[in-house]
Coordinates of C-alpha atoms in Angstrom, one line a residue:
X1 CA 0.0 0.0 0.0
X2 CA 1.2 3.5 -0.8
X3 CA 2.0 6.1 2.1
X4 CA -0.8 8.6 2.8
X5 CA -0.2 12.1 1.6
X6 CA -1.6 13.5 4.8
X7 CA -0.9 12.7 8.6
X8 CA -3.4 13.0 11.3
X9 CA -2.3 15.4 14.0
X10 CA -4.5 16.6 16.9
X11 CA -7.5 15.1 15.3
X12 CA -7.3 17.2 12.3
X13 CA -5.8 16.7 8.9
X14 CA -2.5 18.6 8.2
X15 CA 0.2 18.3 5.6
X16 CA 3.4 16.6 6.8
X17 CA 5.6 19.6 5.7
X18 CA 3.3 21.8 8.0
X19 CA 4.2 19.8 11.1
X20 CA 8.0 20.1 10.9
X21 CA 9.7 23.4 11.2
X22 CA 13.3 24.4 10.5
X23 CA 15.3 24.2 13.7
X24 CA 17.4 27.2 12.6
X25 CA 14.3 29.3 12.3
X26 CA 13.4 28.4 16.0
X27 CA 16.8 29.3 17.2
X28 CA 16.8 32.7 15.5
X29 CA 13.5 33.6 17.0
X30 CA 14.5 32.6 20.5
X31 CA 17.6 34.8 20.2
X32 CA 15.8 37.8 19.1
X33 CA 15.8 40.3 22.0
X34 CA 12.6 41.8 23.3
X35 CA 12.3 45.5 23.2
X36 CA 13.6 47.1 26.4
X37 CA 11.4 49.5 28.4
X38 CA 13.0 52.6 29.9
X39 CA 12.3 53.2 33.7
X40 CA 13.9 56.7 33.6
X41 CA 10.9 58.7 32.7
X42 CA 9.6 61.5 34.9
X43 CA 6.4 59.7 35.7
X44 CA 8.3 56.6 36.8
X45 CA 10.3 58.7 39.3
X46 CA 7.1 60.4 40.6
X47 CA 5.4 56.9 41.1
X48 CA 8.5 55.6 43.0
X49 CA 8.6 58.7 45.2
X50 CA 4.9 58.4 46.0
X51 CA 5.3 54.8 47.0
X52 CA 8.2 55.5 49.2
X53 CA 6.4 58.3 51.0
X54 CA 3.4 56.2 51.6
X55 CA 5.6 53.4 53.1
X56 CA 7.3 55.9 55.4
X57 CA 4.1 57.5 56.5
X58 CA 2.5 54.2 57.2
X59 CA 5.6 53.1 59.2
X60 CA 5.6 56.4 61.1
X61 CA 1.9 55.9 62.1
X62 CA 2.5 52.4 63.3
X63 CA 5.4 53.6 65.4
X64 CA 3.6 56.5 66.8
X65 CA 0.6 54.4 67.9
X66 CA 2.5 51.2 68.9
X67 CA 3.0 49.9 72.4
X68 CA 6.8 49.6 71.8
X69 CA 7.1 53.4 71.4
X70 CA 5.2 54.1 74.6
X71 CA 7.0 51.5 76.7
X72 CA 10.4 51.9 78.5
X73 CA 12.0 48.7 79.8
X74 CA 15.4 49.1 81.5
X75 CA 16.3 45.6 82.8
X76 CA 18.8 44.7 85.5
X77 CA 20.9 41.8 86.7
X78 CA 19.1 38.4 86.7
X79 CA 20.8 37.1 89.8
X80 CA 19.7 38.2 93.3
X81 CA 20.7 37.1 96.9
X82 CA 17.7 36.9 99.1
X83 CA 17.9 38.5 102.5
X84 CA 17.8 36.2 105.5
X85 CA 15.1 36.9 108.0
X86 CA 16.3 38.5 111.3
X87 CA 16.1 36.4 114.5
X88 CA 16.5 39.4 116.9
X89 CA 14.3 42.5 117.0
X90 CA 16.2 45.7 116.5
X91 CA 16.3 48.2 119.4
X92 CA 15.5 51.1 117.2
X93 CA 14.5 51.8 113.6
X94 CA 15.4 54.8 111.3
X95 CA 14.4 55.7 107.8
X96 CA 17.0 54.6 105.2
X97 CA 15.2 55.4 102.1
X98 CA 11.8 56.4 100.7
X99 CA 10.1 56.5 97.3
X100 CA 6.8 57.7 95.8
X101 CA 4.5 54.7 95.2
X102 CA 0.9 55.6 94.9
X103 CA 0.1 52.4 93.0
X104 CA 1.0 50.0 95.8
X105 CA -1.8 49.7 98.3
X106 CA 0.6 47.6 100.5
X107 CA 4.4 47.2 100.3
X108 CA 5.5 45.0 97.3
X109 CA 8.6 43.0 98.1
X110 CA 10.2 39.7 97.3
X111 CA 13.6 38.1 97.4
X112 CA 15.5 41.2 98.5
X113 CA 13.7 43.4 95.9
X114 CA 11.2 46.1 96.8
X115 CA 8.9 47.3 94.1
X116 CA 7.4 50.7 93.9
X117 CA 4.9 52.0 91.4
X118 CA 4.0 55.6 90.7
X119 CA 2.5 57.4 87.6
X120 CA 3.1 54.8 84.9
X121 CA 6.4 53.5 86.1
X122 CA 7.3 50.3 88.0
X123 CA 10.7 50.2 89.7
X124 CA 12.5 47.3 91.3
X125 CA 14.8 48.5 94.1
X126 CA 17.5 47.1 96.3
X127 CA 15.7 46.6 99.6
X128 CA 18.6 47.7 101.7
X129 CA 19.5 50.8 99.8
X130 CA 16.6 51.7 97.6
X131 CA 18.9 51.8 94.6
X132 CA 17.2 51.0 91.3
X133 CA 17.7 47.6 89.8
X134 CA 15.2 47.9 86.9
X135 CA 12.5 50.1 85.4
X136 CA 9.3 49.4 83.4
X137 CA 7.0 52.2 82.4
X138 CA 4.1 52.9 80.0
X139 CA 2.5 56.1 78.9
X140 CA -0.6 55.0 80.8
X141 CA -1.1 55.4 84.5
X142 CA -0.8 52.5 86.8
X143 CA -3.9 51.0 88.5
X144 CA -2.1 48.7 91.0
X145 CA 1.1 46.7 91.5
X146 CA 1.4 43.3 93.3
X147 CA 3.2 40.0 93.2
X148 CA 2.2 36.4 92.5
X149 CA 4.1 33.2 91.9
X150 CA 7.5 34.9 92.3
X151 CA 6.7 37.6 89.7
X152 CA 5.6 41.2 89.8
X153 CA 2.2 42.1 88.3
X154 CA 1.7 45.6 87.0
X155 CA -1.7 46.7 85.8
X156 CA -1.9 49.8 83.7
X157 CA -5.0 51.8 82.7
X158 CA -6.1 52.1 79.2
X159 CA -9.0 54.5 78.4
X160 CA -11.9 53.3 80.5
X161 CA -10.5 50.4 82.6
X162 CA -7.4 48.7 84.0
X163 CA -6.9 46.6 81.0
X164 CA -3.2 45.9 80.6
X165 CA -1.8 43.3 82.9
X166 CA 2.0 42.7 82.6
X167 CA 4.2 40.3 84.6
X168 CA 7.8 41.3 85.3
X169 CA 10.7 39.2 86.6
X170 CA 11.3 40.2 90.1
X171 CA 15.2 40.2 89.7
X172 CA 15.6 41.8 86.3
X173 CA 12.4 43.4 85.4
X174 CA 12.2 41.4 82.1
X175 CA 8.7 41.2 80.8
X176 CA 6.9 37.9 81.0
X177 CA 3.3 37.0 79.9
X178 CA 0.8 39.8 79.3
X179 CA -2.9 40.0 79.2
X180 CA -5.5 42.6 78.1
X181 CA -8.5 42.3 80.4
X182 CA -11.4 44.3 81.7
X183 CA -10.6 45.1 85.3
X184 CA -12.3 48.1 86.7
X185 CA -10.7 51.3 87.9
X186 CA -9.6 51.0 91.5
X187 CA -8.9 47.3 91.2
X188 CA -6.7 45.2 93.5
X189 CA -5.1 41.9 92.8
X190 CA -5.7 39.0 95.0
X191 CA -3.6 35.8 94.7
X192 CA -5.1 32.5 96.0
X193 CA -2.2 30.3 95.0
X194 CA -3.1 29.2 91.5
X195 CA -5.2 32.2 90.3
X196 CA -5.1 35.9 90.4
X197 CA -8.4 37.8 91.0
X198 CA -9.1 41.5 90.0
X199 CA -11.6 43.2 92.3
X200 CA -14.4 45.5 91.1
X201 CA -17.8 46.9 91.8
X202 CA -19.7 45.2 89.1
X203 CA -17.3 42.9 87.3
X204 CA -14.5 40.7 88.4
X205 CA -12.2 38.3 86.5
X206 CA -9.7 35.7 87.4
X207 CA -6.5 34.7 85.5
X208 CA -4.9 31.3 85.9
X209 CA -1.2 30.9 86.9
X210 CA 0.5 29.2 83.9
X211 CA -0.5 31.6 81.0
X212 CA -2.7 34.3 82.4
X213 CA -5.7 33.0 80.4
X214 CA -8.9 34.2 82.0
X215 CA -10.6 31.4 83.9
X216 CA -13.6 33.2 85.4
X217 CA -15.8 36.2 84.6
X218 CA -18.3 37.3 87.1
X219 CA -20.9 40.1 87.1
X220 CA -21.8 42.4 84.4
X221 CA -19.9 41.2 81.3
X222 CA -19.0 43.7 78.6
X223 CA -19.6 41.2 75.8
X224 CA -22.1 38.4 76.6
X225 CA -21.6 35.3 74.6
X226 CA -23.8 32.9 76.6
X227 CA -26.8 34.8 78.0
X228 CA -28.3 33.7 81.3
X229 CA -25.2 32.1 82.6
X230 CA -24.4 34.7 85.4
X231 CA -26.5 34.0 88.6
X232 CA -26.9 37.7 89.6
X233 CA -25.7 40.1 86.9
X234 CA -27.3 43.1 88.3
X235 CA -25.6 43.1 91.7
X236 CA -22.7 45.2 93.1
X237 CA -19.7 44.0 95.1
X238 CA -18.5 45.5 98.3
X239 CA -15.4 43.3 99.3
X240 CA -13.5 40.2 98.5
X241 CA -11.3 37.5 100.0
X242 CA -9.5 34.5 98.5
X243 CA -8.3 31.1 99.7
X244 CA -6.9 28.1 97.6
X245 CA -9.6 27.1 95.3
X246 CA -12.1 29.6 96.5
X247 CA -13.2 33.3 96.0
X248 CA -15.5 35.1 98.5
X249 CA -17.6 38.0 97.4
X250 CA -19.9 40.3 99.3
X251 CA -22.8 41.0 97.0
X252 CA -25.5 43.7 97.1
X253 CA -28.7 42.6 95.3
X254 CA -31.5 45.0 96.2
X255 CA -33.9 43.5 93.8
X256 CA -33.5 40.0 95.2
X257 CA -32.2 40.4 98.9
X258 CA -33.3 42.8 101.7
X259 CA -29.7 42.5 103.1
X260 CA -26.2 41.7 101.8
X261 CA -25.3 38.3 100.3
X262 CA -21.9 36.3 100.8
X263 CA -21.2 34.1 97.8
X264 CA -18.3 31.6 97.4
X265 CA -17.1 30.8 93.8
X266 CA -14.7 28.4 92.1
X267 CA -11.9 30.4 90.5
X268 CA -11.7 27.9 87.6
X269 CA -15.2 26.7 86.3
X270 CA -15.4 24.6 83.2
X271 CA -16.3 27.7 81.2
X272 CA -15.0 31.1 82.2
X273 CA -18.3 32.9 81.6
X274 CA -20.4 30.2 83.4
X275 CA -19.6 30.8 87.1
X276 CA -19.7 27.8 89.5
X277 CA -21.2 28.8 92.9
X278 CA -20.0 26.8 95.8
X279 CA -22.3 28.4 98.3
X280 CA -24.3 31.6 98.7
X281 CA -26.0 32.9 101.8
X282 CA -28.4 35.8 102.1
X283 CA -27.6 37.9 105.2
X284 CA -30.0 39.7 107.4
X285 CA -27.8 42.9 107.7
X286 CA -26.6 45.5 105.2
X287 CA -23.3 47.3 105.5
X288 CA -21.3 44.0 106.0
X289 CA -17.8 43.2 104.9
X290 CA -15.9 40.1 104.1
X291 CA -12.9 39.9 106.4
X292 CA -11.2 36.6 105.8
X293 CA -11.5 33.2 103.9
X294 CA -10.1 29.8 104.6
X295 CA -10.5 26.4 103.0
X296 CA -13.6 25.8 105.2
X297 CA -14.6 29.2 106.8
X298 CA -15.6 32.7 105.7
X299 CA -15.8 35.6 108.2
X300 CA -18.2 38.5 107.7
X301 CA -18.1 41.6 109.8
X302 CA -21.1 43.6 110.9
X303 CA -21.2 46.5 113.5
X304 CA -20.3 44.8 116.8
X305 CA -20.1 41.3 115.5
X306 CA -18.0 38.8 113.5
X307 CA -20.1 36.0 111.8
X308 CA -18.4 32.8 110.6
X309 CA -20.1 30.6 107.9
X310 CA -19.2 27.2 106.5
X311 CA -17.7 28.1 103.1
X312 CA -18.8 24.9 101.5
X313 CA -22.5 24.8 102.4
X314 CA -23.2 28.3 103.8
X315 CA -24.4 27.2 107.2
X316 CA -23.9 29.5 110.2
X317 CA -20.9 28.3 112.4
X318 CA -20.6 31.0 115.1
X319 CA -21.1 34.6 115.9
X320 CA -18.6 36.5 118.0
X321 CA -18.8 40.0 119.6
X322 CA -16.0 42.3 118.3
X323 CA -15.2 46.0 118.7
X324 CA -16.0 47.4 115.2
X325 CA -18.4 50.2 114.6
X326 CA -20.7 51.1 111.8
X327 CA -18.6 54.1 111.0
X328 CA -15.6 51.8 110.4
X329 CA -17.7 49.5 108.1
X330 CA -19.3 52.4 106.3
X331 CA -18.6 52.3 102.6
X332 CA -16.2 49.8 100.9
X333 CA -12.6 49.2 101.9
X334 CA -10.0 50.5 99.5
X335 CA -9.8 48.3 96.5
X336 CA -12.8 46.4 98.1
X337 CA -10.3 44.3 100.2
X338 CA -10.3 44.4 104.1
X339 CA -6.9 45.1 105.6
X340 CA -5.6 41.7 106.8
X341 CA -2.3 39.9 107.1
X342 CA -1.7 36.3 107.7
X343 CA 1.3 34.8 109.5
X344 CA 2.1 31.3 110.5
X345 CA 0.3 31.9 113.7
X346 CA -2.8 34.0 113.0
X347 CA -4.7 36.1 110.6
X348 CA -4.8 39.8 111.6
X349 CA -7.5 42.2 110.8
X350 CA -7.3 46.0 111.0
X351 CA -10.8 47.4 111.7
X352 CA -9.8 51.1 111.3
X353 CA -8.9 51.6 115.0
X354 CA -7.6 48.2 116.3
X355 CA -6.0 45.0 115.2
X356 CA -7.8 41.8 115.9
X357 CA -6.1 38.4 115.7
X358 CA -8.2 35.6 114.2
X359 CA -7.5 31.8 114.5
X360 CA -6.1 30.3 111.3
X361 CA -8.5 27.4 111.4
X362 CA -11.9 28.7 112.6
X363 CA -11.4 32.6 112.2
X364 CA -12.6 33.1 115.8
X365 CA -11.3 36.3 117.5
X366 CA -8.4 35.6 119.9
X367 CA -7.2 39.0 121.2
X368 CA -7.2 42.7 120.2
X369 CA -4.7 45.5 120.2
X370 CA -6.3 48.9 120.4
X371 CA -5.1 52.2 118.9
X372 CA -3.3 50.8 116.0
X373 CA -2.8 52.3 112.5
X374 CA -2.7 49.2 110.5
X375 CA -2.7 45.4 110.5
X376 CA 1.0 45.0 111.1
X377 CA 3.6 42.5 110.1
X378 CA 6.0 40.0 111.6
X379 CA 9.7 40.1 112.5
X380 CA 11.7 37.7 114.6
X381 CA 8.6 35.8 115.4
X382 CA 6.7 38.8 116.9
X383 CA 4.0 40.9 115.4
X384 CA 4.9 44.5 114.7
X385 CA 1.8 46.8 114.8
X386 CA 2.0 50.4 113.8
X387 CA 0.8 53.0 116.5
X388 CA 1.2 56.6 116.9
X389 CA 4.9 57.3 117.5
X390 CA 6.3 53.9 116.5
X391 CA 5.6 50.2 116.6
X392 CA 4.3 47.9 119.3
X393 CA 5.9 44.5 119.5
X394 CA 3.2 41.9 120.3
X395 CA 3.5 38.2 121.4
X396 CA 1.5 36.4 118.7
X397 CA 0.1 33.8 121.1
X398 CA -1.0 36.0 124.1
X399 CA -1.4 39.3 122.3
X400 CA 0.7 40.9 125.1
X401 CA 3.0 43.8 124.3
X402 CA 6.5 42.9 124.9
X403 CA 8.4 45.9 123.6
X404 CA 8.0 49.2 121.7
X405 CA 10.1 50.7 118.9
X406 CA 10.0 54.4 118.3
X407 CA 9.5 55.6 114.6
X408 CA 9.5 59.2 113.5
X409 CA 6.8 59.5 110.8
X410 CA 7.3 63.2 110.4
X411 CA 3.7 64.2 111.1
X412 CA 2.0 61.4 109.1
X413 CA -0.9 60.1 111.1
X414 CA -2.9 58.0 108.4
X415 CA -3.1 54.3 108.0
X416 CA 0.1 52.3 107.7
X417 CA 0.4 49.1 105.8
X418 CA 3.6 47.0 106.6
X419 CA 5.9 44.3 105.4
X420 CA 9.5 43.1 106.1
X421 CA 12.2 42.1 103.8
X422 CA 15.2 40.7 105.7
X423 CA 16.2 43.3 108.3
X424 CA 14.2 46.0 106.5
X425 CA 10.8 47.2 107.8
X426 CA 8.5 48.6 105.1
X427 CA 5.8 51.1 105.7
X428 CA 3.2 52.2 103.2
X429 CA 2.2 55.6 104.2
X430 CA -0.5 56.7 101.7
X431 CA 1.3 57.3 98.5
X432 CA 4.8 56.9 99.9
X433 CA 6.9 53.8 100.6
X434 CA 9.3 54.2 103.5
X435 CA 12.1 51.7 104.4
X436 CA 13.3 51.4 108.0
X437 CA 16.3 49.7 109.5

């Protein structure tokens, strides 16, 4: 048979000579250069200039509005030598340094470092000298400063609330985990061991230890995801206390209760916006205050009386007469936290005119020191209580005065919150922190 004059290609008939092309022709076409375009025209330069200006402006705007520009972080050495507690009380104390610290409601100290907070700046200081180890500041004012889990917590105000929570290394001031929250103005931080609570009049939140993830929201939420989950969303809160695994809140719910209400919450429910109530007791009185909370008991003060409830089931345990007046309980305590201090022997409560020792287990009153200016602190196994003109040294078991130490407060007569760091006695006098030795 003869060869066909046409070959099938791609399903259509084409001539054989149409399929093959001269390789030389292909080579010549590939080597032929494309016409070059010039980028040197006046329009090109204008376009490049406009793009450059836009990038620079955008970069400047980001810088001007960024947290980095508005933050100053001056870190210090990472090594510290903790001061050893003293075993003998000093015969006298004199001021060794002082610093403004309006954001610390009580002295903030840990491992030979004393932390002061004022304006927008947090400063870590050498406890013995007051010398600066590190600084951290924002262009927002501080709400409060505290410690938890060996770290410093600084809470700054942004616009309408205390929303910026920053953790700082105690030794160096290096920033750790941060969180933007919804804490109210005037908040305090309470540490129950594994969680930190922010106090507030209508809303409180709890952060867990490891990563500052919010574990509890209670009260009037700004953004409600699951409606109907808050047990009493229209109440206000007067005072708080914490213990491991428990949060006590004094609620005022006039639409539901004629008196106040004491509620015990879990700090870590299964869902953060679905609170888990351990117990809740309606009280007969108004103007009450949560004083202290333990694993099994919660103490509530009313004029002339301290009432202790079972924290797990809300049942009444006991009522004790105490010297506390309606004037001393009027309003809410600063930060909605009663002035208390817990040692290895007792819990101490400052009523406003006296310090009352409560047992660690049952919270029953043990003894009272009249005429005090604050709760006090411990040193060399004794309780140091601030009084006019100095400090009374109190035996923690009997409540008897065993000595007194004069302190010149230069005319200051207001409340005094105290702490000790090694041989240094710290006094928070209003917006000033004073170190004595």
